[in-house]
Short mmCIF file of C-alpha atoms in Angstrom, two decimals:
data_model
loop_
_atom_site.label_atom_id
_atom_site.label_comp_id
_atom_site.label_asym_id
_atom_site.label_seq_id
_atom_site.Cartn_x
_atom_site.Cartn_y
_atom_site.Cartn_z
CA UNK S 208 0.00 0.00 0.00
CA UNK S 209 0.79 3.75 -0.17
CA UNK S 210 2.16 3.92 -3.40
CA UNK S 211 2.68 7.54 -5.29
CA UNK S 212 3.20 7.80 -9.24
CA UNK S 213 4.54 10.38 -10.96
CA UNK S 214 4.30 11.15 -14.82
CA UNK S 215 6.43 11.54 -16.66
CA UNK S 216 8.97 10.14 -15.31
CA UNK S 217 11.58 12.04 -17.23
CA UNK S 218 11.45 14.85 -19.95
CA UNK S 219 13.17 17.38 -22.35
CA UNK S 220 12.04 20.23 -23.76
CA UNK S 221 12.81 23.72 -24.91
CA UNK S 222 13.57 26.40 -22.83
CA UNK S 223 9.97 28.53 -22.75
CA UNK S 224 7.99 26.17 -23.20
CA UNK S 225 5.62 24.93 -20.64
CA UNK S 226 5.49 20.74 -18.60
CA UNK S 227 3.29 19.42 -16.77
CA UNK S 228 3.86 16.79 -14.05
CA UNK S 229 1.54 14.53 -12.40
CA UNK S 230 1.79 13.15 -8.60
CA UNK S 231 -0.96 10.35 -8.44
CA UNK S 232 -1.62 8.21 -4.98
CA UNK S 233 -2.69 5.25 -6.34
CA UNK S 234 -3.81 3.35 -3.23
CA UNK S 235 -5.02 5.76 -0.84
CA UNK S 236 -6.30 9.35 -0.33
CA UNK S 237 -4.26 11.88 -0.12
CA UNK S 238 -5.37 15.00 2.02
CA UNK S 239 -2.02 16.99 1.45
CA UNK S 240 0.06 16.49 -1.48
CA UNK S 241 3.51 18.15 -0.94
CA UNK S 242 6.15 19.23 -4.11
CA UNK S 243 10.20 18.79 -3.57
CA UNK S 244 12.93 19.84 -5.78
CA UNK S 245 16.10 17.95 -5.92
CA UNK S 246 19.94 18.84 -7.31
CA UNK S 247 22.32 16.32 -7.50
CA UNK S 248 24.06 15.36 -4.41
CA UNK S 249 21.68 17.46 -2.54
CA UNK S 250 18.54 16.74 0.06
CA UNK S 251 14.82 17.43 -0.87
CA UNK S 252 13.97 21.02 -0.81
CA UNK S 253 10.21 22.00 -0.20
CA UNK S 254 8.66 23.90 -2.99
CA UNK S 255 5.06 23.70 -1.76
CA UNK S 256 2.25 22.10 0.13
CA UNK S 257 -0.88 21.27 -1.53
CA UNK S 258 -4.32 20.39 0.19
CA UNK S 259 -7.79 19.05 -2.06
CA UNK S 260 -9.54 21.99 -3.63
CA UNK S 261 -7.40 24.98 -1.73
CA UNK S 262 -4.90 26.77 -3.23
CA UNK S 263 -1.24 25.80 -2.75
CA UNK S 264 1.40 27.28 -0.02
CA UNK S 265 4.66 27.85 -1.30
CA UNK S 266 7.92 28.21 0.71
CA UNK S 267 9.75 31.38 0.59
CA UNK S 268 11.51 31.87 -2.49
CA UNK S 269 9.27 29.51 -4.83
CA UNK S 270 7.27 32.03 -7.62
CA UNK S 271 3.85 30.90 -7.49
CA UNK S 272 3.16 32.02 -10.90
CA UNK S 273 6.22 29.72 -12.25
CA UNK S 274 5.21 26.58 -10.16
CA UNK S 275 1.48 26.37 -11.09
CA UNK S 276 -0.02 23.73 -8.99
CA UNK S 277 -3.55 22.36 -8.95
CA UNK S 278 -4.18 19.67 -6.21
CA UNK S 279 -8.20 18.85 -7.72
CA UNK S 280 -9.19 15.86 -6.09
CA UNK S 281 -7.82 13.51 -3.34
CA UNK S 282 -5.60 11.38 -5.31
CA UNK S 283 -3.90 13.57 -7.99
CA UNK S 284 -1.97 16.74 -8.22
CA UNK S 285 0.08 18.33 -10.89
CA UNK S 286 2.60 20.67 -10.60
CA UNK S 287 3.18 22.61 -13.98
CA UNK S 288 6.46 24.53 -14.83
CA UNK S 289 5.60 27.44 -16.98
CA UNK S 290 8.00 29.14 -19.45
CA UNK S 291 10.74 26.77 -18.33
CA UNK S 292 14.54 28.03 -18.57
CA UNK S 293 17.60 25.78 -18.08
CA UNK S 294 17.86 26.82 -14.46
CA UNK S 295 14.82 24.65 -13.99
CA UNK S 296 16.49 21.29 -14.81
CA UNK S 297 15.86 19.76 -11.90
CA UNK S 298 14.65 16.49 -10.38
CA UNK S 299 10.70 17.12 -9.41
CA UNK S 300 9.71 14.71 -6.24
CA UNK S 301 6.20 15.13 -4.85
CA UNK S 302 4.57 13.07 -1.74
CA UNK S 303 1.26 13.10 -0.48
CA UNK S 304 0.17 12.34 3.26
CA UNK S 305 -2.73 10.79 4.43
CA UNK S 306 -5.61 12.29 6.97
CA UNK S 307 -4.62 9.18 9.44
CA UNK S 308 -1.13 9.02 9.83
CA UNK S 309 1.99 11.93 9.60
CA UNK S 310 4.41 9.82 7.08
CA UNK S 311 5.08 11.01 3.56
CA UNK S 312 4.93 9.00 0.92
CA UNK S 313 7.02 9.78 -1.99
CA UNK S 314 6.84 9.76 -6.23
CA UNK S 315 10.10 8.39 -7.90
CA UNK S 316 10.64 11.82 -9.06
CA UNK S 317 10.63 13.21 -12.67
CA UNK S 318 14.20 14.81 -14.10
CA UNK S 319 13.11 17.77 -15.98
CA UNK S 320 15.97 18.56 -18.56
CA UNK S 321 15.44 22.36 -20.02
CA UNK S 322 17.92 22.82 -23.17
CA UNK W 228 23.07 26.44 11.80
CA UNK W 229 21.06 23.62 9.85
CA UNK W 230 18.02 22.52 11.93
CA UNK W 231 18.72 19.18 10.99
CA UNK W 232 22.37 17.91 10.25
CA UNK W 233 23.88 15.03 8.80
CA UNK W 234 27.06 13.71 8.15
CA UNK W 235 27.13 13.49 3.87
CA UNK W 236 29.59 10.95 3.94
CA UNK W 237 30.54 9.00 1.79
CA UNK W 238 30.40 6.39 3.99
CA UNK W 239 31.96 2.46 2.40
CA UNK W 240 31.39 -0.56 4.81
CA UNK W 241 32.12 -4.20 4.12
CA UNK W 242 29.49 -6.59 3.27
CA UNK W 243 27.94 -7.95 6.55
CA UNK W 244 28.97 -4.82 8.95
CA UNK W 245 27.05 -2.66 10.94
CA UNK W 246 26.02 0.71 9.89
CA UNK W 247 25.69 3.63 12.07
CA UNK W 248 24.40 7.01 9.95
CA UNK W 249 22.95 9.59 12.72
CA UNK W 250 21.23 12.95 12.47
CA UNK W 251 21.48 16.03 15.35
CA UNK W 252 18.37 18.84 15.22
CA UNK W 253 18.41 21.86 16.71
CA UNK W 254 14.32 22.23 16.73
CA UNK W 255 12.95 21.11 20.12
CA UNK W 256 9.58 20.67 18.27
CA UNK W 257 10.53 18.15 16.29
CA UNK W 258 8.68 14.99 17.15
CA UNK W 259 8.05 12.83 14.05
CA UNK W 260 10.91 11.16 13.17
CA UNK W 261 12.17 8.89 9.88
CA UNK W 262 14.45 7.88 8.04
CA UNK W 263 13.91 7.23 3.90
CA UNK W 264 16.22 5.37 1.47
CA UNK W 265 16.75 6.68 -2.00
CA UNK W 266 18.49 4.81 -4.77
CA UNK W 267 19.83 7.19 -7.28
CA UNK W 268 17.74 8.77 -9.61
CA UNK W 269 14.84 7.34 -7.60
CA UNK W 270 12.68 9.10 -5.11
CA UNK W 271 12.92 8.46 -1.20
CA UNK W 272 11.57 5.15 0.11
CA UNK W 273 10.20 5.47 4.11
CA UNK W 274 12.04 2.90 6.01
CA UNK W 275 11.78 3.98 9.76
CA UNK W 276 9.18 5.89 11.50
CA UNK W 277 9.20 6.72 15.11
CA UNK W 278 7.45 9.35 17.43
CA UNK W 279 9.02 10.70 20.49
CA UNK W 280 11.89 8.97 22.22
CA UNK W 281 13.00 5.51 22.43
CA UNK W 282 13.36 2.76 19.67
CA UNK W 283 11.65 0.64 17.00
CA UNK W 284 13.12 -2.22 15.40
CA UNK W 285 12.00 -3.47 11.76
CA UNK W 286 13.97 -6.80 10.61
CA UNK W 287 17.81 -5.41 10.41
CA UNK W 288 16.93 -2.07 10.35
CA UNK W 289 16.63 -0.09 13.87
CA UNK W 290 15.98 3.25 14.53
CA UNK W 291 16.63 5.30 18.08
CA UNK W 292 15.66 8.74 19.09
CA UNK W 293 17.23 10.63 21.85
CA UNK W 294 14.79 13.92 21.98
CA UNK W 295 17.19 14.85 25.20
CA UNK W 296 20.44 14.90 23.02
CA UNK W 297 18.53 15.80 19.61
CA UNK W 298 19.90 12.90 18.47
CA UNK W 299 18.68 9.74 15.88
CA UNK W 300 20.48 7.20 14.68
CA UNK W 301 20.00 4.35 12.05
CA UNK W 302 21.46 0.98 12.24
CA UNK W 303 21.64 -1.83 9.88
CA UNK W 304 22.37 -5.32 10.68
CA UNK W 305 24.12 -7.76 8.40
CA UNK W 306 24.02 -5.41 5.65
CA UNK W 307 23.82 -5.88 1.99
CA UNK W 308 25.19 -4.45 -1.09
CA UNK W 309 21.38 -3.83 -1.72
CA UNK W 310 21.65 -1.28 0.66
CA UNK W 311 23.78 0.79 -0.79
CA UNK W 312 21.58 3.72 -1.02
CA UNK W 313 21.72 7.33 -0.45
CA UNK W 314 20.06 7.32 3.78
CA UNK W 315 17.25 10.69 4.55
CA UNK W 316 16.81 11.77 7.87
CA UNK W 317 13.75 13.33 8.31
CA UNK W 318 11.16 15.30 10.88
CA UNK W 319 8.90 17.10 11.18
CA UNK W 320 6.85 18.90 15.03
CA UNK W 321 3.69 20.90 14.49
CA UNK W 322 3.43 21.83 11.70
CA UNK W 323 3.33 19.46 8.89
CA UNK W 324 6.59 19.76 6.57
CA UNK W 325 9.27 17.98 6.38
CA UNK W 326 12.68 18.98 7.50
CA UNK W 327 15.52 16.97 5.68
CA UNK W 328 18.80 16.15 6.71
CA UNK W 329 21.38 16.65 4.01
CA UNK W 330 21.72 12.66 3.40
CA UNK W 331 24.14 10.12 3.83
CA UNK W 332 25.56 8.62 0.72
CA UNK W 333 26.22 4.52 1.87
CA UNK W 334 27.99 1.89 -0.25
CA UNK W 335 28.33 -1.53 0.87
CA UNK W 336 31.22 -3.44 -0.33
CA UNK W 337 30.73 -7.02 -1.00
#
């Protein structure tokens, strides 16, 4: 049980463009839905905290109109990158929580690649 | 100062050792604690999860909390080159996010 996917799990595309990234929990519902960046060799940094049908919370530092995400129902959320540049090659982790119990449960990740 | 710090490592053990990776916090808050694995290019897999002080042991895995030192630890019995794995702290008090150590890197030599 628990399990979170993510899609895609990896892409490329051209810097401006816009990607979309989905953070599904398959077996269970997911009150709060939480987004993490990644660099290499480096821990999970918090972008933003999603909850069902409210808008997100982002941490300080994290543009809100860059990171677009939409948490619409219980078991998905996407977070969408908008007008990505190369600075934004990153890998994307999200987790979602459950109402019952305080452990995350985490996505393998997508590697966003901005040439 | 980090809230939560962790020794990066790399840390190379023999096949069949015992592992030690530890975490300090400064937060007196804090009172979820875990620790995830991550394989590389993978995202973090929840292996421990404790609340308050004291210990909980799951097969060769066995995690302590010391809320009086700020202190966690990790150990892993008979490990494996399976485990080889980059090793999350991770806790979190009232509020509900996640504070990450930096991560121990781990290789297991067979």
């Amino acid at each position: 049980g628990a399990v979170v996917s993510q899609h895609p799990s990896r892409v490329i595309c051209k810097s401006g463009t816009s990607v979309k990234i989905e953070c599904r929990s398959l077996d269970f519902q997911a009150t709060t839905m939480f987004w993490y960046r990644q660099f290499p060799k480096q821990s999970l940094m918090l972008m933003a905290t999603s909850n069902e049908g409210s808008k997100a919370t982002y941490e300080q530092g994290v543009e809100k109109d860059k990171f677009l995400i939409n948490h619409a129902s219980l078991t998905l959320s996407t977070l969408t990158v908008t007008s990505a540049h190369p600075e934004d090659s990153s890998f994307y982790i999200c987790s979602a929580r459950t109402g019952s119990y305080n452990e995350q449960f985490f996505g393998p990740g997508t590697r966003l690649t901005v040439l | 100062q980090k809230e939560v710090e962790q020794d990066p490592g790399p840390l190379s053990v023999p096949e069949g050792a015992i592992v030690s990776l530890n975490c300090t916090y400064s937060n007196s808050a804090f009172q979820y604690f875990m620790w995830y694995r991550q394989y590389s290019r993978k995202g973090p897999e929840l292996l421990m999860y404790t609340y308050s002080s004291g210990n909980k042991e799951d097969g060769r895995f066995t995690a302590q909390v010391d809320k009086s030192s700020k202190y966690i630890s990790l150990f892993i019995r008979d490990s494996q080159p399976s485990d080889s794995a980059t090793y999350l702290c991770a806790m979190f008090g009232g509020n509900e996010k996640l504070t990450f150590g930096t991560g121990t890197r781990l290789t297991i030599i067979p």
